[in-house]
Amino acid sequence: MSYFTLKHHQKIVKLAAICFALGNIIFLLLLISKQDFVIGFGILFFCFFILSNAIAMFTILINMLTEPKKMQEHITVLFLLLFNWPIAGLYIYFISTV
């Protein structure tokens, strides 16, 4: 984490990693168990995922405006945050077709 000098960026990268890990665990649990409560928990997690990512993106955009000299760091954090979206979309697609 030494690459990310801003504390907000460090927290956002941790958030992205936690969301990625939890999303994978929930998806695997759903594939194994096929229980309704796992689907409900997955929907609840997805709502939290959307809300937390929106707040994180807003934070990154504010940091881009306040500290334009660290643009490479801002873009890297934004990429790491947005990397989870296509994976979440694939998981929803797989769940809806099964």
PDB file of C-alpha atoms in Angstrom:
ATOM      1  CA  MET A   1       0.000   0.000   0.000  1.00  0.00           C
ATOM      2  CA  SER A   2       2.975   2.308  -0.056  1.00  0.00           C
ATOM      3  CA  TYR A   3       2.084   3.354  -3.611  1.00  0.00           C
ATOM      4  CA  PHE A   4      -1.081   5.032  -2.368  1.00  0.00           C
ATOM      5  CA  THR A   5      -0.049   8.105  -0.420  1.00  0.00           C
ATOM      6  CA  LEU A   6      -3.513   9.439   0.393  1.00  0.00           C
ATOM      7  CA  LYS A   7      -5.345   7.768   3.280  1.00  0.00           C
ATOM      8  CA  HIS A   8      -8.624   7.916   1.368  1.00  0.00           C
ATOM      9  CA  HIS A   9      -7.062   5.951  -1.461  1.00  0.00           C
ATOM     10  CA  GLN A  10      -5.716   3.313   0.887  1.00  0.00           C
ATOM     11  CA  LYS A  11      -9.190   2.853   2.367  1.00  0.00           C
ATOM     12  CA  ILE A  12     -10.797   2.681  -1.078  1.00  0.00           C
ATOM     13  CA  VAL A  13      -8.361  -0.003  -2.244  1.00  0.00           C
ATOM     14  CA  LYS A  14      -9.112  -2.015   0.909  1.00  0.00           C
ATOM     15  CA  LEU A  15     -12.835  -1.562   0.273  1.00  0.00           C
ATOM     16  CA  ALA A  16     -12.442  -2.812  -3.305  1.00  0.00           C
ATOM     17  CA  ALA A  17     -10.492  -5.867  -2.127  1.00  0.00           C
ATOM     18  CA  ILE A  18     -13.048  -6.673   0.580  1.00  0.00           C
ATOM     19  CA  CYS A  19     -15.957  -6.291  -1.856  1.00  0.00           C
ATOM     20  CA  PHE A  20     -14.186  -8.528  -4.363  1.00  0.00           C
ATOM     21  CA  ALA A  21     -13.537 -11.222  -1.768  1.00  0.00           C
ATOM     22  CA  LEU A  22     -17.035 -11.096  -0.244  1.00  0.00           C
ATOM     23  CA  GLY A  23     -18.657 -11.105  -3.675  1.00  0.00           C
ATOM     24  CA  ASN A  24     -16.716 -14.229  -4.623  1.00  0.00           C
ATOM     25  CA  ILE A  25     -17.612 -15.963  -1.357  1.00  0.00           C
ATOM     26  CA  ILE A  26     -21.311 -15.145  -1.716  1.00  0.00           C
ATOM     27  CA  PHE A  27     -21.316 -16.323  -5.342  1.00  0.00           C
ATOM     28  CA  LEU A  28     -19.621 -19.604  -4.431  1.00  0.00           C
ATOM     29  CA  LEU A  29     -22.003 -20.138  -1.503  1.00  0.00           C
ATOM     30  CA  LEU A  30     -24.928 -19.587  -3.836  1.00  0.00           C
ATOM     31  CA  LEU A  31     -23.576 -22.095  -6.352  1.00  0.00           C
ATOM     32  CA  ILE A  32     -23.027 -24.674  -3.622  1.00  0.00           C
ATOM     33  CA  SER A  33     -26.157 -24.220  -1.513  1.00  0.00           C
ATOM     34  CA  LYS A  34     -28.846 -22.700  -3.803  1.00  0.00           C
ATOM     35  CA  GLN A  35     -30.619 -21.365  -0.688  1.00  0.00           C
ATOM     36  CA  ASP A  36     -32.944 -18.369  -0.750  1.00  0.00           C
ATOM     37  CA  PHE A  37     -31.280 -16.662   2.207  1.00  0.00           C
ATOM     38  CA  VAL A  38     -27.983 -16.614   0.297  1.00  0.00           C
ATOM     39  CA  ILE A  39     -29.744 -14.854  -2.586  1.00  0.00           C
ATOM     40  CA  GLY A  40     -31.222 -12.350  -0.129  1.00  0.00           C
ATOM     41  CA  PHE A  41     -27.833 -11.776   1.462  1.00  0.00           C
ATOM     42  CA  GLY A  42     -26.321 -11.364  -2.011  1.00  0.00           C
ATOM     43  CA  ILE A  43     -28.910  -8.729  -2.929  1.00  0.00           C
ATOM     44  CA  LEU A  44     -28.254  -6.911   0.344  1.00  0.00           C
ATOM     45  CA  PHE A  45     -24.513  -7.070  -0.296  1.00  0.00           C
ATOM     46  CA  PHE A  46     -24.993  -5.763  -3.849  1.00  0.00           C
ATOM     47  CA  CYS A  47     -26.935  -2.761  -2.493  1.00  0.00           C
ATOM     48  CA  PHE A  48     -24.094  -2.073  -0.039  1.00  0.00           C
ATOM     49  CA  PHE A  49     -21.623  -2.526  -2.918  1.00  0.00           C
ATOM     50  CA  ILE A  50     -23.392   0.090  -5.056  1.00  0.00           C
ATOM     51  CA  LEU A  51     -23.671   2.593  -2.204  1.00  0.00           C
ATOM     52  CA  SER A  52     -20.081   2.200  -1.006  1.00  0.00           C
ATOM     53  CA  ASN A  53     -18.688   2.398  -4.541  1.00  0.00           C
ATOM     54  CA  ALA A  54     -20.680   5.546  -5.269  1.00  0.00           C
ATOM     55  CA  ILE A  55     -19.288   7.203  -2.149  1.00  0.00           C
ATOM     56  CA  ALA A  56     -15.766   6.021  -3.016  1.00  0.00           C
ATOM     57  CA  MET A  57     -16.023   7.344  -6.593  1.00  0.00           C
ATOM     58  CA  PHE A  58     -17.240  10.686  -5.284  1.00  0.00           C
ATOM     59  CA  THR A  59     -14.253  10.773  -2.925  1.00  0.00           C
ATOM     60  CA  ILE A  60     -11.858  10.002  -5.768  1.00  0.00           C
ATOM     61  CA  LEU A  61     -13.353  12.747  -7.925  1.00  0.00           C
ATOM     62  CA  ILE A  62     -13.005  15.262  -5.095  1.00  0.00           C
ATOM     63  CA  ASN A  63      -9.391  14.170  -4.610  1.00  0.00           C
ATOM     64  CA  MET A  64      -8.785  14.654  -8.340  1.00  0.00           C
ATOM     65  CA  LEU A  65      -9.924  18.245  -8.023  1.00  0.00           C
ATOM     66  CA  THR A  66      -8.057  19.034  -4.825  1.00  0.00           C
ATOM     67  CA  GLU A  67      -4.782  17.278  -5.655  1.00  0.00           C
ATOM     68  CA  PRO A  68      -4.285  17.254  -9.430  1.00  0.00           C
ATOM     69  CA  LYS A  69      -0.559  16.455  -9.135  1.00  0.00           C
ATOM     70  CA  LYS A  70      -1.380  12.897  -8.041  1.00  0.00           C
ATOM     71  CA  MET A  71      -3.518  12.102 -11.087  1.00  0.00           C
ATOM     72  CA  GLN A  72      -1.805   8.756 -11.762  1.00  0.00           C
ATOM     73  CA  GLU A  73      -2.657   7.592  -8.254  1.00  0.00           C
ATOM     74  CA  HIS A  74      -6.263   8.783  -8.625  1.00  0.00           C
ATOM     75  CA  ILE A  75      -6.699   6.919 -11.909  1.00  0.00           C
ATOM     76  CA  THR A  76      -5.157   3.741 -10.510  1.00  0.00           C
ATOM     77  CA  VAL A  77      -7.496   3.764  -7.515  1.00  0.00           C
ATOM     78  CA  LEU A  78     -10.474   4.464  -9.759  1.00  0.00           C
ATOM     79  CA  PHE A  79      -9.504   1.530 -11.999  1.00  0.00           C
ATOM     80  CA  LEU A  80      -9.181  -0.802  -9.006  1.00  0.00           C
ATOM     81  CA  LEU A  81     -12.582   0.313  -7.754  1.00  0.00           C
ATOM     82  CA  LEU A  82     -14.277  -0.075 -11.141  1.00  0.00           C
ATOM     83  CA  PHE A  83     -12.684  -3.487 -11.729  1.00  0.00           C
ATOM     84  CA  ASN A  84     -15.348  -5.085  -9.514  1.00  0.00           C
ATOM     85  CA  TRP A  85     -18.290  -3.906 -11.639  1.00  0.00           C
ATOM     86  CA  PRO A  86     -17.863  -6.265 -14.622  1.00  0.00           C
ATOM     87  CA  ILE A  87     -17.298  -9.180 -12.244  1.00  0.00           C
ATOM     88  CA  ALA A  88     -20.492  -8.325 -10.342  1.00  0.00           C
ATOM     89  CA  GLY A  89     -22.326  -8.116 -13.670  1.00  0.00           C
ATOM     90  CA  LEU A  90     -21.055 -11.552 -14.682  1.00  0.00           C
ATOM     91  CA  TYR A  91     -22.139 -13.029 -11.371  1.00  0.00           C
ATOM     92  CA  ILE A  92     -25.633 -11.564 -11.751  1.00  0.00           C
ATOM     93  CA  TYR A  93     -25.808 -12.905 -15.305  1.00  0.00           C
ATOM     94  CA  PHE A  94     -24.751 -16.402 -14.197  1.00  0.00           C
ATOM     95  CA  ILE A  95     -27.216 -16.398 -11.311  1.00  0.00           C
ATOM     96  CA  SER A  96     -30.111 -15.236 -13.479  1.00  0.00           C
ATOM     97  CA  THR A  97     -29.485 -17.924 -16.125  1.00  0.00           C
ATOM     98  CA  VAL A  98     -29.091 -20.828 -13.693  1.00  0.00           C
TER      99      VAL A  98
END
